[in-house]
Short mmCIF file of C-alpha atoms and ligand atoms in Angstrom, two decimals:
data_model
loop_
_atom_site.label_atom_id
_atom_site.label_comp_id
_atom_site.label_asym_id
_atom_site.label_seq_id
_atom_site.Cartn_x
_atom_site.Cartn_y
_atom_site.Cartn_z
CA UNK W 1 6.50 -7.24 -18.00
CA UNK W 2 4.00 -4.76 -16.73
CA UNK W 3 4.09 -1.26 -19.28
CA UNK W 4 4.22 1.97 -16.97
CA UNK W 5 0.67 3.36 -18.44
CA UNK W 6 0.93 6.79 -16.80
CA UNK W 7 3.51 5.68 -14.34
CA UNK W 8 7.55 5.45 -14.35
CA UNK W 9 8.57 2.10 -13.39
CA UNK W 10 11.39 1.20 -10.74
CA UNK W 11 13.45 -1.68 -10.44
CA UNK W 12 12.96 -3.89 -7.51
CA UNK W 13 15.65 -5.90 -5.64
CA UNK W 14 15.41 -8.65 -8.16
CA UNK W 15 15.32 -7.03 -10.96
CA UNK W 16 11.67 -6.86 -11.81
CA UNK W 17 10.01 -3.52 -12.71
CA UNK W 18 7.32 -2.04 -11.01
CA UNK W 19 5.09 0.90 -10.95
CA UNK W 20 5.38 4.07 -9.04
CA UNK W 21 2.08 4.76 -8.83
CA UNK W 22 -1.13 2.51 -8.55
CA UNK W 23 -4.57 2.66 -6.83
CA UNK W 24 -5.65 1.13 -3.54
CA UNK W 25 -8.52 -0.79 -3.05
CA UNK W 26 -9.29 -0.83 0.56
CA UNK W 27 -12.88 0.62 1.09
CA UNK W 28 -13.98 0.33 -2.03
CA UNK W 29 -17.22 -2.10 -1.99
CA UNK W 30 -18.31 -5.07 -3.70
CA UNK W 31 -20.30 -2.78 -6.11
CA UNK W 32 -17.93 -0.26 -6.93
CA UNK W 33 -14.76 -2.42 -7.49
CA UNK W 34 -14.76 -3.96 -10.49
CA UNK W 35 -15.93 -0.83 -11.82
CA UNK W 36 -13.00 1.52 -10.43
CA UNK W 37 -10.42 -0.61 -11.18
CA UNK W 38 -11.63 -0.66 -15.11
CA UNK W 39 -11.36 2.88 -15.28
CA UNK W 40 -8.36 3.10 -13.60
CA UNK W 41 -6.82 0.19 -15.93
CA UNK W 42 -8.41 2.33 -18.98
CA UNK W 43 -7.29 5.73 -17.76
CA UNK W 44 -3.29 4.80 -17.50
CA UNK W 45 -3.25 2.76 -14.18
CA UNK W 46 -0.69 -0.71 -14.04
CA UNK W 47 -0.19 -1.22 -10.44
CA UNK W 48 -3.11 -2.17 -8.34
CA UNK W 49 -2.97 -2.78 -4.31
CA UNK W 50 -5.25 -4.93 -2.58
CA UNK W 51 -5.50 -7.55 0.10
CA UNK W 52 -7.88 -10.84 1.17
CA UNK W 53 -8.68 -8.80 3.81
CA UNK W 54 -10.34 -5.62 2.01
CA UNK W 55 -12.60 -8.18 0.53
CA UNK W 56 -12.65 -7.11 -3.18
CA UNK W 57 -10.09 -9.36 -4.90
CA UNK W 58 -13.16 -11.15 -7.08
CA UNK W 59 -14.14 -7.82 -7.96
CA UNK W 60 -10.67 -6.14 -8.54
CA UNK W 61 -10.41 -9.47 -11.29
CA UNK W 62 -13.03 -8.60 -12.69
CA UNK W 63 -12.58 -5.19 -13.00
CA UNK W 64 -9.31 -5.91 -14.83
CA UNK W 65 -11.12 -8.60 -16.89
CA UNK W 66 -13.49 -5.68 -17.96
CA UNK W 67 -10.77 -3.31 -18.94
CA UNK W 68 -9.13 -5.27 -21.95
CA UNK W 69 -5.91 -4.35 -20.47
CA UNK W 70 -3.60 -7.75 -21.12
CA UNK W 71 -2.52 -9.75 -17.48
CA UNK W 72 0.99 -8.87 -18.56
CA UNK W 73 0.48 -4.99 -18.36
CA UNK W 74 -0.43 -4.79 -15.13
CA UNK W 75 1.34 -5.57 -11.86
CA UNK W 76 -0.99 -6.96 -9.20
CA UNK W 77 -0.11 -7.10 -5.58
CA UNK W 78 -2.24 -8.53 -3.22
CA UNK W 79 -1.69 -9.05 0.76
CA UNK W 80 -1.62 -12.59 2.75
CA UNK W 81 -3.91 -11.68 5.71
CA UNK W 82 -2.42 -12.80 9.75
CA UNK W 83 -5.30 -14.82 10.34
CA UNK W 84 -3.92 -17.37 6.99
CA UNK W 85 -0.12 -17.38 8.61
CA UNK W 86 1.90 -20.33 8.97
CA UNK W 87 3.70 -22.52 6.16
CA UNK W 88 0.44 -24.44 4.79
CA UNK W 89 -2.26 -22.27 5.51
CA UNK W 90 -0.61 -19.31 3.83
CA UNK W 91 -0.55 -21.87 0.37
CA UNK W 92 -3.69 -22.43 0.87
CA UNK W 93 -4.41 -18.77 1.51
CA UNK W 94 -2.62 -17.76 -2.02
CA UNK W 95 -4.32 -20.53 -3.84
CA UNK W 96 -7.45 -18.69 -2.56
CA UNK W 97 -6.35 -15.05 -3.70
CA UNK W 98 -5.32 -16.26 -6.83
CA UNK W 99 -8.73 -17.83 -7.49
CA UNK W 100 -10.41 -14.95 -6.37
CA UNK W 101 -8.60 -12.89 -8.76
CA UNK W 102 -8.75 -15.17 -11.72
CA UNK W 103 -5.24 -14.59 -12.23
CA UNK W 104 -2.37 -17.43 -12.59
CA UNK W 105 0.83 -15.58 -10.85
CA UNK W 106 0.99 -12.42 -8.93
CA UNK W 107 3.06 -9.76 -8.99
CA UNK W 108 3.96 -9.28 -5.25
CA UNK W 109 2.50 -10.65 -1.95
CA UNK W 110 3.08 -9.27 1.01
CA UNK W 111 2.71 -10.40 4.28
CA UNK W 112 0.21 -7.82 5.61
CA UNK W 113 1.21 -7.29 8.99
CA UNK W 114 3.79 -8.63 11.41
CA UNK W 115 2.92 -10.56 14.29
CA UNK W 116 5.74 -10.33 16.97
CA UNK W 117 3.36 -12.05 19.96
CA UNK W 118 3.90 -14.83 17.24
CA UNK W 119 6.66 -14.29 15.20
CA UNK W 120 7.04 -17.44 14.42
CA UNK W 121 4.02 -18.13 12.37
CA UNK W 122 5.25 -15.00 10.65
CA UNK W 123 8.30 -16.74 9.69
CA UNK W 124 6.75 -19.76 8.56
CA UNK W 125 4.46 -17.36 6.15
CA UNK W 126 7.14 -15.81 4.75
CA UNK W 127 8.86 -19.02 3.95
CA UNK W 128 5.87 -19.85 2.22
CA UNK W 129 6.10 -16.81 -0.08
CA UNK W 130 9.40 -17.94 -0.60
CA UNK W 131 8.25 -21.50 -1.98
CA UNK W 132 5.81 -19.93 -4.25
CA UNK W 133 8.38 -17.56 -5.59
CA UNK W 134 11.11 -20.03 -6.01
CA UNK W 135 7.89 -21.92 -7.69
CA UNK W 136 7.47 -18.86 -10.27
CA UNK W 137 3.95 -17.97 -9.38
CA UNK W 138 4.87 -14.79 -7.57
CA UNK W 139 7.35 -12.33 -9.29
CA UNK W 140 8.22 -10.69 -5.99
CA UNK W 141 7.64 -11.02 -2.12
CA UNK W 142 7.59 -8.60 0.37
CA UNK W 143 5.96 -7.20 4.11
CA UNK W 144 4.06 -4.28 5.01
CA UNK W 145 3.67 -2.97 8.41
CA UNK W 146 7.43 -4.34 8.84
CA UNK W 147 9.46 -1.76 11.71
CA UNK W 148 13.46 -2.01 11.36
CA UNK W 149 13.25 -5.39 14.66
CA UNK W 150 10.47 -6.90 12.46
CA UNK W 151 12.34 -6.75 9.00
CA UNK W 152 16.04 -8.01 11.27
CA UNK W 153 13.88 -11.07 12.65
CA UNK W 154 12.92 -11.96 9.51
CA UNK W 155 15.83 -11.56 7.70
CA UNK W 156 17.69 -13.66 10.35
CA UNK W 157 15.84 -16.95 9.71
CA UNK W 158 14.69 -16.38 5.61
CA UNK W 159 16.26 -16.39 2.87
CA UNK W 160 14.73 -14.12 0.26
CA UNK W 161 15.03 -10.41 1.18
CA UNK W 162 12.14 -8.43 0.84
CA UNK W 163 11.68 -6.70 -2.57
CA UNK W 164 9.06 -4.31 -0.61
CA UNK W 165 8.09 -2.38 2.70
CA UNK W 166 4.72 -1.29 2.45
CA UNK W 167 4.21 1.32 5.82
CA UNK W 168 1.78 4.05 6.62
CA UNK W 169 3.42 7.08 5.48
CA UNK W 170 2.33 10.51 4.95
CA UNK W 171 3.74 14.21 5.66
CA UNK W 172 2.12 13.41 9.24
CA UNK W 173 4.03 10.30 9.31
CA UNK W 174 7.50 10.64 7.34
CA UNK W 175 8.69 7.87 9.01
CA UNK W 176 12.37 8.18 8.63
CA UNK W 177 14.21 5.63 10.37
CA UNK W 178 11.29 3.09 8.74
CA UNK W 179 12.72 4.62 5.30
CA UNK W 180 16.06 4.21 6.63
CA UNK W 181 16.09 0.76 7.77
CA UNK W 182 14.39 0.05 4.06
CA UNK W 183 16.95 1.54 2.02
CA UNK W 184 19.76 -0.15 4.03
CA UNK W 185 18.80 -3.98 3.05
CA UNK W 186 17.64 -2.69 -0.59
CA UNK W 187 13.90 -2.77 0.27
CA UNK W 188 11.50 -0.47 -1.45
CA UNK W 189 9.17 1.62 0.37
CA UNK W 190 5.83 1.44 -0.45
CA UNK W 191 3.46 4.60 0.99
CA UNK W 192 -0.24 3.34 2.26
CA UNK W 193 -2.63 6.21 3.23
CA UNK W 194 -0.09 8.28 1.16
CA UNK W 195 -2.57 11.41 1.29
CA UNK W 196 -3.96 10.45 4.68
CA UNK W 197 -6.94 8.82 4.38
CA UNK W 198 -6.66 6.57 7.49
CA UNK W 199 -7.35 9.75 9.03
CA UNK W 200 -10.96 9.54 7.72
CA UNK W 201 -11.02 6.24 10.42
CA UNK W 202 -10.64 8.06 13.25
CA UNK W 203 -10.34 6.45 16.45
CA UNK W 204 -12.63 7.63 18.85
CA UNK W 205 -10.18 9.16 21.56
CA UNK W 206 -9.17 11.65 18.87
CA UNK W 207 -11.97 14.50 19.42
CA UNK W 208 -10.36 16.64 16.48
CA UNK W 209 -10.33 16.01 12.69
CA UNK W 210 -7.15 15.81 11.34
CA UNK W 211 -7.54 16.60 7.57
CA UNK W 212 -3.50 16.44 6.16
CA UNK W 213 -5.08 17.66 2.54
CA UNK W 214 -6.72 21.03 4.49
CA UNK W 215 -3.04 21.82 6.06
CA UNK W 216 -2.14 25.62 5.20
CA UNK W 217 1.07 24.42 4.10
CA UNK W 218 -0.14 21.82 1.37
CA UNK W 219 -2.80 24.33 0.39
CA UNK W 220 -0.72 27.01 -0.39
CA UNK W 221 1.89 24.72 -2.37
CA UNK W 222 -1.31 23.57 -4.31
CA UNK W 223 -2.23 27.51 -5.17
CA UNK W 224 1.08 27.79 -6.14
CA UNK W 225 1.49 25.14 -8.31
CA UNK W 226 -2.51 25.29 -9.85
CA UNK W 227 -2.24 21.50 -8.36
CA UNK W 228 -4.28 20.14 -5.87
CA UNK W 229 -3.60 19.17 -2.60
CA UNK W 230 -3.55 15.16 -2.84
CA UNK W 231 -0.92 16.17 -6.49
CA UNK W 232 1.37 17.74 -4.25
CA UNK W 233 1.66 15.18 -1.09
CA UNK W 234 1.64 12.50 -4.23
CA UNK W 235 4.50 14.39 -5.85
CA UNK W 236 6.23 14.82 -2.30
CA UNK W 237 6.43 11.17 -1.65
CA UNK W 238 7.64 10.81 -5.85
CA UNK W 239 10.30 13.05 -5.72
CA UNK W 240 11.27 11.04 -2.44
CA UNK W 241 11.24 7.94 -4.42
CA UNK W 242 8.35 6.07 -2.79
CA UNK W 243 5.77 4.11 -4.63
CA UNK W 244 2.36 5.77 -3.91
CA UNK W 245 -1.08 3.07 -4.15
CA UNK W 246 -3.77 5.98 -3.50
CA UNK W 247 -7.65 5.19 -3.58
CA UNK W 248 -10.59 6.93 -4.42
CA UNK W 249 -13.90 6.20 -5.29
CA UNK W 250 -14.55 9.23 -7.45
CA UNK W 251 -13.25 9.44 -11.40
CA UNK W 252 -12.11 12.43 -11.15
CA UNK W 253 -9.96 11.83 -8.62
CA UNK W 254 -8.67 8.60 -9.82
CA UNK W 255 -7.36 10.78 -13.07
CA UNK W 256 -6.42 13.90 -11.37
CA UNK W 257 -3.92 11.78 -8.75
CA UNK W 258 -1.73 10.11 -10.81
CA UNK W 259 -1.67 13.79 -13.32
CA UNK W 260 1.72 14.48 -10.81
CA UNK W 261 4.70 13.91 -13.54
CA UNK W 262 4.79 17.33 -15.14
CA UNK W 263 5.93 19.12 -12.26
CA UNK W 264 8.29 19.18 -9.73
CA UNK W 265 8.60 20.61 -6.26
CA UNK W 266 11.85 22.53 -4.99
CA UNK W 267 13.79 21.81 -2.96
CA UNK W 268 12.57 24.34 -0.23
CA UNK W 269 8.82 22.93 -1.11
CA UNK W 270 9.98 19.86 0.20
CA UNK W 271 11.67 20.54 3.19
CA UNK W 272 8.51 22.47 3.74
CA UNK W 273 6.47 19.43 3.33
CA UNK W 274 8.93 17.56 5.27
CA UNK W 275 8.49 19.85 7.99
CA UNK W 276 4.81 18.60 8.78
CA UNK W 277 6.06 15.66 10.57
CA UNK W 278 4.34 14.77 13.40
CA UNK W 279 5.03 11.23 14.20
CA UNK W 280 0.77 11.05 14.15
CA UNK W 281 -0.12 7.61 13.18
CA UNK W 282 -3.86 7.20 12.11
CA UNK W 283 -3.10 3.32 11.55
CA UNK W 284 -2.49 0.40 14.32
CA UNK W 285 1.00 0.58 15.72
CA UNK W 286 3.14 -2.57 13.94
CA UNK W 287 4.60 -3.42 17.60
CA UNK W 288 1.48 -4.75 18.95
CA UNK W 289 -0.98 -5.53 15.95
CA UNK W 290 -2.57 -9.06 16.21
CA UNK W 291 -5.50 -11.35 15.85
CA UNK W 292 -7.09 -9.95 19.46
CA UNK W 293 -6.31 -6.42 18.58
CA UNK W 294 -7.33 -6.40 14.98
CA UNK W 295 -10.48 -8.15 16.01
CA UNK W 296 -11.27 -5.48 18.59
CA UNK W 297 -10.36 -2.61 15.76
CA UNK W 298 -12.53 -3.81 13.11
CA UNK W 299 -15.31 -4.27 15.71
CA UNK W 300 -15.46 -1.05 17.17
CA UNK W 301 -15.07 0.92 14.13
CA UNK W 302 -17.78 -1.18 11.71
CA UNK W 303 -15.60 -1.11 9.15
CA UNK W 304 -12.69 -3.37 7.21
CA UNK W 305 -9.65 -2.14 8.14
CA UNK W 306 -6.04 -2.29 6.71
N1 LIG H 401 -0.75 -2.41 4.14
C1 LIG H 401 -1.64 -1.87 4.92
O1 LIG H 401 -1.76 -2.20 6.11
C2 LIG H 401 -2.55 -0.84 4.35
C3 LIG H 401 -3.34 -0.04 5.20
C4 LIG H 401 -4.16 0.92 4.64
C5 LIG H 401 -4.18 1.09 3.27
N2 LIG H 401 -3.43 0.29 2.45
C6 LIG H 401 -3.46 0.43 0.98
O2 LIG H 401 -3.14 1.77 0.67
C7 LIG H 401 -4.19 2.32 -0.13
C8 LIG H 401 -4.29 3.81 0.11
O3 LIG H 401 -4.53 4.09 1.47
P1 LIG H 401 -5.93 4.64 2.01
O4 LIG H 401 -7.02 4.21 1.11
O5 LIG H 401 -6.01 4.28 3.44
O6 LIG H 401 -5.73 6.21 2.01
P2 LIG H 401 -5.37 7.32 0.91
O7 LIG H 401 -5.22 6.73 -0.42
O8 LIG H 401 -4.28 8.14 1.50
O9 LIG H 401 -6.66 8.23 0.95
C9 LIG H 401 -7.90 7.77 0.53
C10 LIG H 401 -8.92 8.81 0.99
O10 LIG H 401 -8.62 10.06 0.35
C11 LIG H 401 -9.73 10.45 -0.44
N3 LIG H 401 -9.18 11.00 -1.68
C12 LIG H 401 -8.63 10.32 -2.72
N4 LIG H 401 -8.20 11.18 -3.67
C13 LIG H 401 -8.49 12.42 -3.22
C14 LIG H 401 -8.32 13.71 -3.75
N5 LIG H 401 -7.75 13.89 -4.93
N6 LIG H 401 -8.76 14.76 -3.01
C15 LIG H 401 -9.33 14.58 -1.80
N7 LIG H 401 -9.52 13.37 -1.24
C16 LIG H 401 -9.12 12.31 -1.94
C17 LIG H 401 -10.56 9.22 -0.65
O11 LIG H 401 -11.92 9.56 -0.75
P3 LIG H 401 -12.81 9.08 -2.01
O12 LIG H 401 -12.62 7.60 -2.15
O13 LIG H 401 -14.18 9.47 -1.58
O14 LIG H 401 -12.30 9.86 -3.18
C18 LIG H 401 -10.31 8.42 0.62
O15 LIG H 401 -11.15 8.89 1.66
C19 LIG H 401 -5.41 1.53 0.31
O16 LIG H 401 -6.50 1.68 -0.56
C20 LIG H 401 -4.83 0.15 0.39
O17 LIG H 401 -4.73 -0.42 -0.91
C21 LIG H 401 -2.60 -0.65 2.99
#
C-alpha cells in the first residue's frame, strides 16, 4: 500500500490507491536518473512515471534502491512500448521492465500508445496485462494515448477496464471530451506534459515558441498567489482531479512542484485557466501514431520521445 508522502491518494477503479502527484522520467539521462528519483523519493515523492521506451528504468531502480524508501511506499508505473505488442512479446516485454527495475510487481502498466493501423496487436497486449494482473504481479492496468474509439475498441473485446488514461493534457490542451469519455467508464485521467514541456520538442513547422508557463494569464495568477507558474497549472489540473507525473531535472524544481496543497484557486481562476484552451497539441496525434511514424519522429528530432 503505497503512503501519500507529500501527495493525497485516490482510489482507482479497483480499489487500489494511488498518488496524485509523481515525477516523470522521460528525458532524464542515464546519469541523472537514479539520482533524481532518490531525491524525489527522499523529498515526499510515491508515484513515479516511466516507460521502456525513455530508457531509464535500470536507473529509476536504482534510484529508488538508493533512497531507503520501502518497495511498498511507492507506486511504480511503467509503460509497455508498441514495438513489444502482441500476447507473448508483451510478457516477455514486462519480464524485461521488471528486471530492469529490480522490482517483483508493478503498480500499473500501461499500454503506451494505441495502434489503430493494428489494433489488433493492441488487443492482444492488453490481454496480456490482463494475465499478469489476474497473475498478481501488476496491481493495476491501464492505456495512455487512448481517444474515446480507442478506449470503445478495447473495451469491446477485453475484459478488465482500464484503471487509467494517461493523455497529453495541459491548459493548451484541456482535452474535454478525452476527460469525458474517461470519467464515463470510471477511468482516471492521468496528465503527461501537465506544465507543457512537450512544447520544449518542438516540431520544426512551428516557427514560434510556445512557452504555456510565460502565458500572461498563468503569470499573473502566480503573482497573485506568490506561486509559481508550473504551482498554479499543477494546482489547475488538482483541483480538476487529474493525477499530475511532472519532470524536472533541477532540485528545486522537483520540491517546489509538488509544494501545490496549501492553496487553492477560485473558481473564476479556473475558468480563467480553462479559458487558455487551444486544442494545440505539442505531442503525436493518438489517431495515427505507429511504428513508421514514431520511427520517423524520434529520427528527426534526435531525441527519445514519449
Ligand atoms: N504517455 C506518454 O505518451 C507520455 C508522453 C510524454 C510524457 N509522459 C510522462 O509525463 C511526464 C511529464 O511530461 P513532460 O516531461 O513531457 O513535460 P512536463 O512535466 O510538463 O514539463 C517538463 C519540462 O518543464 C520543465 N520544468 C519542470 N518544472 C518546472 C518549473 N517548476 N518551472 C519551469 N520549468 C519547469 C522541465 O525542465 P527541467 O527538467 O530543466 O527542470 C522540462 O523541460 C514525463 O516525464 C513522462 O513521465 C508520458
Amino acid at each position: 500500500m503505497p503512503a501519500a508522502g507529500k501527495s493525497p491518494l485516490t482510489r482507482l477503479n479497483n480499489g487500489i490507491d494511488m498518488p496524485v502527484f509523481g515525477v516523470g522520467t522521460l528525458a532524464m539521462t542515464t546519469f541523472q536518473a537514479a539520482d533524481l528519483v532518490n531525491f524525489a523519493l527522499r523529498n515526499g515523492y510515491r508515484l513515479i512515471d516511466t516507460a521502456k521506451n525513455y530508457g531509464v528504468e535500470k536507473e529509476v531502480g536504482a534510484g529508488i534502491v538508493r533512497s531507503g524508501v520501502p518497495r511498498s511506499e511507492i507506486f511504480i508505473t511503467t509503460k509497455l512500448w508498441i514495438e513489444d505488442y502482441g500476447y507473448d512479446e508483451a510478457l516477455r516485454a514486462f519480464d524485461r521492465s521488471i528486471s530492469a527495475l529490480g522490482v517483483e510487481y508493478l503498480d500499473l502498466y500501461l499500454l503506451h500508445w494505441p495502434v489503430p493501423s493494428d489494433f489488433g496487436k493492441t488487443i492482444a497486449a492488453y490481454k496480456a496485462l490482463e494475465k499478469l494482473y489476474a497473475d498478481k504481479r501488476i496491481r493495476a492496468i491501464g492505456v495512455s494515448n487512448f481517444q474515446a474509439d480507442h478506449l470503445k475498441r478495447l473495451m469491446d473485446s477485453t475484459d478488465i477496464v482500464p484503471a487509467l488514461n494517461q493523455i497529453e493534457l495541459h491548459p493548451y490542451l484541456s482535452q474535454k471530451h478525452g476527460r469525458q469519455a474517461n470519467e464515463q467508464h470510471g477511468i482516471k485521467t492521468e496528465s503527461w506534459s501537465p506544465i507543457g514541456g512537450v512544447f520544449v520538442n518542438l516540431p520544426k513547422e512551428w516557427t514560434r515558441p510556445v512557452r504555456l508557463l510565460e502565458d500572461a494569464a498563468i503569470v499573473d495568477l502566480a503573482q497573485k498567489h506568490r506561486k509559481t507558474a508550473a504551482q498554479i497549472v499543477l494546482r489547475w489540473h488538482n483541483q480538476q482531479g487529474r493525477i499530475v507525473i511532472p519532470k524536472s531535472q533541477h532540485y528545486e524544481r522537483l520540491l517546489a512542484n509538488i509544494d501545490i496543497f496549501d492553496f487553492k484557486l477560485s473558481a473564476d481562476e479556473m475558468a480563467a485557466i480553462d479559458a487558455l484552451n487551444r486544442d494545440l497539441r505539442g505531442g503525436p496525434d493518438p489517431g495515427s501514431f505507429d511504428i513508421p511514424a514514431f520511427r520517423a519522429l524520434a529520427a528527426r528530432r534526435q531525441v527519445r520521445v514519449y
